[in-house]
Tab-separated table of C-alpha atoms in Angstrom:
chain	number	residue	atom	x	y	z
D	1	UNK	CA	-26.952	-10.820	-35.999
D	2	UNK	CA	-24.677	-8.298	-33.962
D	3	UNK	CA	-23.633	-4.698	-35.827
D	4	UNK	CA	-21.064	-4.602	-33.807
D	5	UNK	CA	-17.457	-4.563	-35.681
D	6	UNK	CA	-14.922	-7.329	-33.935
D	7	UNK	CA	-12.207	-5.646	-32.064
D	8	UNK	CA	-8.617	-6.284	-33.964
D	9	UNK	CA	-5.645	-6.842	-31.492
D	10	UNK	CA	-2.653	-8.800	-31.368
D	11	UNK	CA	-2.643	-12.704	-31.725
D	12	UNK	CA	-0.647	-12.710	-28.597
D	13	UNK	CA	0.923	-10.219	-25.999
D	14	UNK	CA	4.377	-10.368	-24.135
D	15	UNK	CA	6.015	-8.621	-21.527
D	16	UNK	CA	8.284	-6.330	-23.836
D	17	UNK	CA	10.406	-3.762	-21.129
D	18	UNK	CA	10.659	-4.074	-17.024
D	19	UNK	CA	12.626	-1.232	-14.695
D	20	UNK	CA	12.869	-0.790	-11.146
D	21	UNK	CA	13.089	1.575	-8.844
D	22	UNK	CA	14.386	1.055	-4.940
D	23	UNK	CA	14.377	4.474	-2.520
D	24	UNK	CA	17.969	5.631	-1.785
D	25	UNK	CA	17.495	4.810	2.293
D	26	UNK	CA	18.635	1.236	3.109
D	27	UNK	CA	17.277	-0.077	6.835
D	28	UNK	CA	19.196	-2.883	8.237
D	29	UNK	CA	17.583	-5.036	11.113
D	30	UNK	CA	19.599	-3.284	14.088
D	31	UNK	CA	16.882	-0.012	13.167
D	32	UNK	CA	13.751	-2.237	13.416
D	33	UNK	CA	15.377	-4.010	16.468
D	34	UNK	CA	15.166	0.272	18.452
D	35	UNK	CA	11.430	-0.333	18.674
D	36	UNK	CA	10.546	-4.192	18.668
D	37	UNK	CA	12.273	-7.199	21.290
D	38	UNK	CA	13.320	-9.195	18.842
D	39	UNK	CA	17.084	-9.670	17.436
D	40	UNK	CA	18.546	-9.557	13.884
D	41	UNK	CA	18.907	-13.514	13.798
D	42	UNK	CA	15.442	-13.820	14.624
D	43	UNK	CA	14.176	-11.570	11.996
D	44	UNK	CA	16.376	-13.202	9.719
D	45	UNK	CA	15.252	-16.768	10.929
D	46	UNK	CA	11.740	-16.244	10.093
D	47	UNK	CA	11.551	-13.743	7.229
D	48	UNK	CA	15.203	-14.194	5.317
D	49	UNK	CA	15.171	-10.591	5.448
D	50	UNK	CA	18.379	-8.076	6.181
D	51	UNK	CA	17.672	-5.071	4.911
D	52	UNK	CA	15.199	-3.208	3.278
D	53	UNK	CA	14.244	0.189	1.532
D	54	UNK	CA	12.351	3.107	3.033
D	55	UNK	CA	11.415	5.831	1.166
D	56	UNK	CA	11.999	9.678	1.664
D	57	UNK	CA	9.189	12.124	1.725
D	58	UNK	CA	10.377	12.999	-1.793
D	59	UNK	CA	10.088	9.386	-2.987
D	60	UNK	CA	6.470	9.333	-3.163
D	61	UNK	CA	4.283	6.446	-5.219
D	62	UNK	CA	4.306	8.691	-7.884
D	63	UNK	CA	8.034	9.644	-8.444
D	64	UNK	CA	8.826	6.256	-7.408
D	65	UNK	CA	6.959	5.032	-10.288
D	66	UNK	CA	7.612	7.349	-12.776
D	67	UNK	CA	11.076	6.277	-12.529
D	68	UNK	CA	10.625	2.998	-13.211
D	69	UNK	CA	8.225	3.318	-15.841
D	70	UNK	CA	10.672	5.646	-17.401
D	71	UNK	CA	13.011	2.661	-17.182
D	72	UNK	CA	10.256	0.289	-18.780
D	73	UNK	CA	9.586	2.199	-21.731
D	74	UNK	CA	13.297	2.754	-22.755
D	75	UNK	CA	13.674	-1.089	-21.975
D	76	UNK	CA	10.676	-1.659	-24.407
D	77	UNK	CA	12.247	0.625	-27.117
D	78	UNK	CA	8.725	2.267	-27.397
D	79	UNK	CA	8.082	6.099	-26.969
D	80	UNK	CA	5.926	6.980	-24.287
D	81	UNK	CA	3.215	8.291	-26.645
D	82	UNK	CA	2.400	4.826	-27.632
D	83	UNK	CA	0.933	3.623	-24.054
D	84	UNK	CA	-2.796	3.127	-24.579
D	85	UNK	CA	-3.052	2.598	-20.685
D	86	UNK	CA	-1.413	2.622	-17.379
D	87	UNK	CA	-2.973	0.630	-14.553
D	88	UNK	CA	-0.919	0.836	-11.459
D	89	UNK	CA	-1.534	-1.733	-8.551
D	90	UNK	CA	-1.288	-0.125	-5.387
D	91	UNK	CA	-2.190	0.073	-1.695
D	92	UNK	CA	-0.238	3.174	-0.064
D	93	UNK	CA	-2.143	5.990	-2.597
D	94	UNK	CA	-3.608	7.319	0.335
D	95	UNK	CA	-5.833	10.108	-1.781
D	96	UNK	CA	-8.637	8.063	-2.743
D	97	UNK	CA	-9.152	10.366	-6.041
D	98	UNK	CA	-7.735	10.752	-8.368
D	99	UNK	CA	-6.218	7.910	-9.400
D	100	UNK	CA	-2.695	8.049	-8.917
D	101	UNK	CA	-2.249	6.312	-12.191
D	102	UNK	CA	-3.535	9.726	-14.040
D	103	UNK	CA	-0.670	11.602	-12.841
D	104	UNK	CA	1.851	8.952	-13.728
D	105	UNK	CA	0.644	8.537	-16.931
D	106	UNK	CA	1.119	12.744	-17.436
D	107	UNK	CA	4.670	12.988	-15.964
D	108	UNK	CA	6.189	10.020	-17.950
D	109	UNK	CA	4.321	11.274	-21.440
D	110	UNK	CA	1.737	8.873	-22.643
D	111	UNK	CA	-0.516	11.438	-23.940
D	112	UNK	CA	-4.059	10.725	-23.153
D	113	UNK	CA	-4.047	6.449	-22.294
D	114	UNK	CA	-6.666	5.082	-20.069
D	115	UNK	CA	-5.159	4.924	-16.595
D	116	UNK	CA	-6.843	3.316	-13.103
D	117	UNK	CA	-5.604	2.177	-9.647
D	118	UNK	CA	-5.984	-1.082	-8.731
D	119	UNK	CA	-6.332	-2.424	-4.725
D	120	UNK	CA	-5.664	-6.080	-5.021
D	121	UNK	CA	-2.581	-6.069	-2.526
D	122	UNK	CA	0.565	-8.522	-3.117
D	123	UNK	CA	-1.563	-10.080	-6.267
D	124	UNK	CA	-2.305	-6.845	-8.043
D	125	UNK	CA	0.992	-7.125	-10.514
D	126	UNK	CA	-0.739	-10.370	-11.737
D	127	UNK	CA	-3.975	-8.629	-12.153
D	128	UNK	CA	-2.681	-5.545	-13.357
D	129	UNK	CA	-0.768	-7.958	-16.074
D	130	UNK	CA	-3.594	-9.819	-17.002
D	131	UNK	CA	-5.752	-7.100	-17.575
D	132	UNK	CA	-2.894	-5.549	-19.606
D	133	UNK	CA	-2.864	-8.789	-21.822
D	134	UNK	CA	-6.534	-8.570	-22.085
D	135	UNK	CA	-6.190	-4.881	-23.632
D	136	UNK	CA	-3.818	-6.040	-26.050
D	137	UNK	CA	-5.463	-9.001	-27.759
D	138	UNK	CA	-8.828	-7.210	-27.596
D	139	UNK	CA	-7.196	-4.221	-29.831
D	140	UNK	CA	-7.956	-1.152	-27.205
D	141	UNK	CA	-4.703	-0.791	-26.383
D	142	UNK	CA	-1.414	-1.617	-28.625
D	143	UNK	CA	0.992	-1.011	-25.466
D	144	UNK	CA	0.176	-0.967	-21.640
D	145	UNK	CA	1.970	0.496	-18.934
D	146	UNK	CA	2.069	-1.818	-15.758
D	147	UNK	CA	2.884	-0.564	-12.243
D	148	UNK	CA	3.569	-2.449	-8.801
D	149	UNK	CA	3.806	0.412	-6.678
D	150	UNK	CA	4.371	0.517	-2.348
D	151	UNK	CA	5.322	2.671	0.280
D	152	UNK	CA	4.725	0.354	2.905
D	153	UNK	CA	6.628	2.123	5.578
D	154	UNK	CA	3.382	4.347	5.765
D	155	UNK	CA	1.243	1.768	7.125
D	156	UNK	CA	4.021	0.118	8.959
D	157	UNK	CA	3.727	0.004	12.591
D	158	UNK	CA	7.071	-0.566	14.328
D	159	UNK	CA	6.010	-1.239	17.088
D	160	UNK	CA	3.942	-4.508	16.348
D	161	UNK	CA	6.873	-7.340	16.773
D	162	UNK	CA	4.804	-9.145	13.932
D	163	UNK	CA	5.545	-6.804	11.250
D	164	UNK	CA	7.604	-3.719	11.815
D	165	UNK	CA	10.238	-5.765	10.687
D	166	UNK	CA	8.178	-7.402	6.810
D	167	UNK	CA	8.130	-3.971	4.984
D	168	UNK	CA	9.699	-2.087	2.191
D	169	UNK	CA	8.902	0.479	-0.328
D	170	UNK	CA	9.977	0.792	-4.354
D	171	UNK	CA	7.998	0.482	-7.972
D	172	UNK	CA	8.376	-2.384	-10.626
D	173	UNK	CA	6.760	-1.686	-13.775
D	174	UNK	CA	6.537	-3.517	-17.538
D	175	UNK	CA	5.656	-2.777	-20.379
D	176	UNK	CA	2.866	-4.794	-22.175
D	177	UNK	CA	2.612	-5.389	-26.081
D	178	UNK	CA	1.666	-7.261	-29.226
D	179	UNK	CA	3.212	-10.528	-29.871
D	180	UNK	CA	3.194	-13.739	-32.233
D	181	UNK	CA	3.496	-16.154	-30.281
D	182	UNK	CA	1.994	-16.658	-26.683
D	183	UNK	CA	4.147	-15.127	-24.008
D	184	UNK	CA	1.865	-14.889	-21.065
D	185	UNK	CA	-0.230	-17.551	-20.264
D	186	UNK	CA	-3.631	-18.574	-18.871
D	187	UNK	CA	-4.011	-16.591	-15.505
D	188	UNK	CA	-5.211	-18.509	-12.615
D	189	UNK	CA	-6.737	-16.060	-9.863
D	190	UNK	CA	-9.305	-15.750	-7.064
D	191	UNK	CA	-10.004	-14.679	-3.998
D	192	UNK	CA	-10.964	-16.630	-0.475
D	193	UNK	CA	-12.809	-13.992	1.127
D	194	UNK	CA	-13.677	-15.827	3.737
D	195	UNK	CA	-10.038	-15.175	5.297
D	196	UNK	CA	-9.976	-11.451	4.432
D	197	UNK	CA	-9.008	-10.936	7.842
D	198	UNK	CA	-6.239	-12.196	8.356
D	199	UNK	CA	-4.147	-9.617	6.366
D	200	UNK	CA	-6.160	-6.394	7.324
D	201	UNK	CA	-5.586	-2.206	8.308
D	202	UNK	CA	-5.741	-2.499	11.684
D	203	UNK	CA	-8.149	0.848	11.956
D	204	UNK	CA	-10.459	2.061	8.802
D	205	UNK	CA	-9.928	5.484	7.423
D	206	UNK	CA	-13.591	6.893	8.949
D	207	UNK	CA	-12.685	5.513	11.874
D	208	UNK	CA	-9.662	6.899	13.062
D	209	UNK	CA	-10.574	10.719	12.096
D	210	UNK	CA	-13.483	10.314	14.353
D	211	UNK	CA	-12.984	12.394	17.299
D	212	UNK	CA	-14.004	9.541	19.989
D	213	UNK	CA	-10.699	7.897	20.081
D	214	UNK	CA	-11.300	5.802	22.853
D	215	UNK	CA	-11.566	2.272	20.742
D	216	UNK	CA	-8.446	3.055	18.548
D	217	UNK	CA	-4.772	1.449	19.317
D	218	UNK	CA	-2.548	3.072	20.876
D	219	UNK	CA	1.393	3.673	21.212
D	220	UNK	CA	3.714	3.048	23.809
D	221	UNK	CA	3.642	7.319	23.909
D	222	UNK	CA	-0.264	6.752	24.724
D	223	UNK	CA	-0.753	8.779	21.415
D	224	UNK	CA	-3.335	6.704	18.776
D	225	UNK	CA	-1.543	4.903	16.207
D	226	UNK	CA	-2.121	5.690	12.868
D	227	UNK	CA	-3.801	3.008	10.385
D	228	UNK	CA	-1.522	0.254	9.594
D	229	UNK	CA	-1.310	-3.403	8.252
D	230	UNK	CA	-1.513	-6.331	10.383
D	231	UNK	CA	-1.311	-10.146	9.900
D	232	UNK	CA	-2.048	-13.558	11.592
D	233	UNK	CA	1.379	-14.688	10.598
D	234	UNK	CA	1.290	-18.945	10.999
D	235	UNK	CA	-2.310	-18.423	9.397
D	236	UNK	CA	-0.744	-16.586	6.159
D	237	UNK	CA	2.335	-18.615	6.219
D	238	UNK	CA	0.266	-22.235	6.002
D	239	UNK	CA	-1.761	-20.790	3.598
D	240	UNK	CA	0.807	-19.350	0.855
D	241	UNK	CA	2.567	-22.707	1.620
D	242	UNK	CA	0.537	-25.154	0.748
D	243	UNK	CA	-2.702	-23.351	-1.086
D	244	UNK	CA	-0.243	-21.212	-3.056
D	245	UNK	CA	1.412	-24.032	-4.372
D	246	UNK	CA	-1.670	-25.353	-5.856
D	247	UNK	CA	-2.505	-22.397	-7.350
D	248	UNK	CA	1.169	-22.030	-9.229
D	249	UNK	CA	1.086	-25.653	-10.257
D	250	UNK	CA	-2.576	-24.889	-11.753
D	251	UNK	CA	-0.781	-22.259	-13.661
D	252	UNK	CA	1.917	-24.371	-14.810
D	253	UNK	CA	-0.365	-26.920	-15.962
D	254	UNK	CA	-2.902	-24.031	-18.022
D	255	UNK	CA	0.163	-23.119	-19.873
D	256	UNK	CA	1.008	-26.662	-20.874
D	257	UNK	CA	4.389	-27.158	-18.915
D	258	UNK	CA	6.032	-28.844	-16.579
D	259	UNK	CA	8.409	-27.788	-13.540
D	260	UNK	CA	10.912	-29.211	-15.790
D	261	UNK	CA	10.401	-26.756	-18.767
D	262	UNK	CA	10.875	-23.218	-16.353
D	263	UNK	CA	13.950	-21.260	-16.122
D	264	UNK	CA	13.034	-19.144	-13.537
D	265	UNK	CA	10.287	-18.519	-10.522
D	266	UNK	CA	9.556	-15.567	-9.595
D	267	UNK	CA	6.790	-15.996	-6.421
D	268	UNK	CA	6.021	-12.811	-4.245
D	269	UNK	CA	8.465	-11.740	-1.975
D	270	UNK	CA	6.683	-12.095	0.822
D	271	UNK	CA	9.369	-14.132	2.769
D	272	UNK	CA	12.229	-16.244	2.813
D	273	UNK	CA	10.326	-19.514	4.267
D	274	UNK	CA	7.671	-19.286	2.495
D	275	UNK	CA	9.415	-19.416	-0.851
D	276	UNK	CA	11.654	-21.919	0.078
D	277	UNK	CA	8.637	-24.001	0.789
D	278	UNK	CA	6.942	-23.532	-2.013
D	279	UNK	CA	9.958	-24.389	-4.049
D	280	UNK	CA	10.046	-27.664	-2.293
D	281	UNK	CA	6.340	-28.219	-2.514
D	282	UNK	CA	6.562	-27.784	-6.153
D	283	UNK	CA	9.420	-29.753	-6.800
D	284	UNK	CA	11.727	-27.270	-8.880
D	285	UNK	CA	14.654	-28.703	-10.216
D	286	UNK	CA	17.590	-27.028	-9.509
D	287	UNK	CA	18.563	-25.188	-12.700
D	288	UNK	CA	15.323	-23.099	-11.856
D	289	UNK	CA	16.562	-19.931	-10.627
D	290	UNK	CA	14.395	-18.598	-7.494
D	291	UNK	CA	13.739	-15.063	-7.605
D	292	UNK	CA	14.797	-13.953	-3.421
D	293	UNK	CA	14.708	-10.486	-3.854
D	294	UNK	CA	13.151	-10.302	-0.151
D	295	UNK	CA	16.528	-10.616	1.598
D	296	UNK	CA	17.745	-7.346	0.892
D	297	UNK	CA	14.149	-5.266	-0.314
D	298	UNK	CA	11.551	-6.665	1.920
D	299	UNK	CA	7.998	-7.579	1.108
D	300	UNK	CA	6.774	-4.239	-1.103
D	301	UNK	CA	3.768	-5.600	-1.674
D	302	UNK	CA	2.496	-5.259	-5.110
D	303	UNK	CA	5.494	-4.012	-6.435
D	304	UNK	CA	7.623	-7.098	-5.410
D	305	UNK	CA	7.332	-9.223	-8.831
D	306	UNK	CA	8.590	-6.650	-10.878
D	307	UNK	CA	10.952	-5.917	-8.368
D	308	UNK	CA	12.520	-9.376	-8.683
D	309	UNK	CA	12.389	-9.391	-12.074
D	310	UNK	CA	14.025	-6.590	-13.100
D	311	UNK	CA	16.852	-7.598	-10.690
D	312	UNK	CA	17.295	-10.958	-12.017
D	313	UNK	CA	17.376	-9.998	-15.548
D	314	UNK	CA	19.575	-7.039	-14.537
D	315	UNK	CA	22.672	-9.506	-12.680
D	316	UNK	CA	22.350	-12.113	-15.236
D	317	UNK	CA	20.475	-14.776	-13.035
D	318	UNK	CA	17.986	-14.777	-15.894
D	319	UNK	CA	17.701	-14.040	-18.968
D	320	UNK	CA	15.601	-12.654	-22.377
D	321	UNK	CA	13.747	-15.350	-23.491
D	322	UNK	CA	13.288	-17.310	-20.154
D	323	UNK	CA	10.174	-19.289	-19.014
D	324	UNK	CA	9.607	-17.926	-15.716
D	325	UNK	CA	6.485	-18.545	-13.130
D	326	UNK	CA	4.800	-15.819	-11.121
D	327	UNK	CA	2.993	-15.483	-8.444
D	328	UNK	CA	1.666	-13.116	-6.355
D	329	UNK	CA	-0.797	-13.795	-2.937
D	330	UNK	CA	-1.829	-11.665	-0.066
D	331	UNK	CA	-4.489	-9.305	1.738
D	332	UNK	CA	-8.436	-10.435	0.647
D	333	UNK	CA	-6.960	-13.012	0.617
D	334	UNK	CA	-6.405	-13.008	-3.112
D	335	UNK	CA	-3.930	-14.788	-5.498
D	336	UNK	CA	-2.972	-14.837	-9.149
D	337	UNK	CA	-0.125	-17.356	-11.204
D	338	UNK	CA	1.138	-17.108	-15.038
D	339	UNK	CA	3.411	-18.139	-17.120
D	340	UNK	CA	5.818	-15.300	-18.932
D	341	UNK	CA	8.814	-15.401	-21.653
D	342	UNK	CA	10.983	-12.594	-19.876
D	343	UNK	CA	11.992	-9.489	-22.091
């Protein structure tokens, strides 16, 4: 018979505070269009998108998300000394240690939580969220701090016709606590590695501060491009259409509702089509509000969920106490669909 004492959590856990934060530069089309032939209706055509947000070279990950954790917490009513963790999902941290999430955790004023990075690309809010829900019902943490953070401009390369045109930057964070009664349900994630390249870094970090740079990309300046994230777009786009789909009505069905019983959806803002598709594939009924956040932020990645969220709850397009679906799919490639009550 075990020693061990049982851990004593919550019953349940719920998304209790979300904030946002979008960089003060908005980029229309017509400065995308000065380095790629292409024209604003076709970019709009194919991704829904106008504008999006760039950030400055003050508006790192970490200010970025320290502002919209700050936004979180007051949201949540909680004082920041109550976070038992903060896990932030990210994929433009370009110093590989520490973990950015250390030094968010420090300038926002949680004390001494348990904080990691997490690389799981456009699904890593998902993960990040279950894992959060995970530390509450198990008892190690009572509140967790949950961060969808992007610079994307970074490893944006605007010259590629492809995708100089997909990417945005900003933070999205919640805050994750106790609850009686379920508010986030069964998570339904994986991977299909065996597509991981079809959403890659064009170069690898080893490789392009090798001196031989006679293998590496170049720009139309003949000067070696610097790492940045490429996509085989009709590849990506059949996928999330019709595999995605499956995956969200999987999640649907693990939290024991029906298309009929959601208030909102809230997929990855990955683009226009695609979530137009997917809202046809599933068979929404219209009094679901869609979450298209992309049109005027972009896809940012990890940090698009929250993103959404916080702007829908924010204009009144949803409210405290929906049923809302998310889901979030990209790079590896990698996927992950739940069910959440909104704060």
């Amino acid at each position: 018979m075990s020693k061990i004492k049982p851990s004593k959590g919550a019953p349940y856990a719920r998304i209790i505070g979300v904030g946002g934060y979008r960089p003060t530069r908005v980029v229309p089309n017509e400065v995308i269009l000065e380095t790629i032939d292409s024209s604003d209706e076709w970019i709009r055509s194919r991704s829904g998108i106008a504008t999006r947000h760039w950030a400055s070279d003050e508006e790192t990950v970490a200010m970025m998300s320290v502002e919209a954790s700050g936004k979180a917490i007051a949201d949540a009513g909680i004082a920041p000394e109550q976070i038992g963790a903060v896990i932030v999902s990210t994929v433009s941290h370009f110093k590989q240690t520490p973990a950015v999430a250390t030094e968010i955790a420090h300038r926002v004023g949680a004390g001494k939580p348990a904080a990691f990075d997490i690389s799981a690309g456009c699904a890593g809010f998902g993960y990040g969220l279950t894992l959060a829900k995970g530390m509450v019902v198990e008892g190690s943490a009572e509140y967790v701090l949950v961060i969808g953070v992007e610079r994307l401009s970074d490893l944006t390369d605007l010259e590629d016709r492809a995708t100089a045109f997909l990417f945005g930057d900003g933070a999205g964070a919640v805050v994750v606590g106790p609850s009686q009664e379920a508010a986030i349900g069964p998570t339904v994630w994986g991977s299909e590695g065996d597509k991981s390249e079809t959403i890659k870094q064009t170069v690898a970090w080893n490789d392009f501060q090798i001196g031989d740079v006679s293998n590496l990309p170049l720009n139309s300046k003949g000067e070696v491009k610097f790492p940045a994230i490429t996509q085989e777009g009709q590849a990506v786009f059949r996928w999330a259409v019709f595999e995605m789909a499956k995956v969200a009505q999987q999640a649907l069905e693990a939290a024991g509702i029906s298309p009929d019983d959601l208030d909102v959806f809230i997929p990855h803002q990955a683009n226009m089509r695609i979530i137009d598709s997917m809202v046809k594939t599933l068979k929404l009924p219209e009094h679901v509000t869609v979450a298209r956040d992309v049109e005027t932020t972009g896809n940012t990645s990890a940090a698009s969920i929250p993103l959404a969220m916080e702007r829908l709850l924010a204009t009144g397009q949803a409210k405290s106490g929906d049923t809302a679906l998310i889901i979030g799919f990209g790079a590896g490639l990698v996927y992950a669909a739940t069910v959440v009550t909104l704060p």
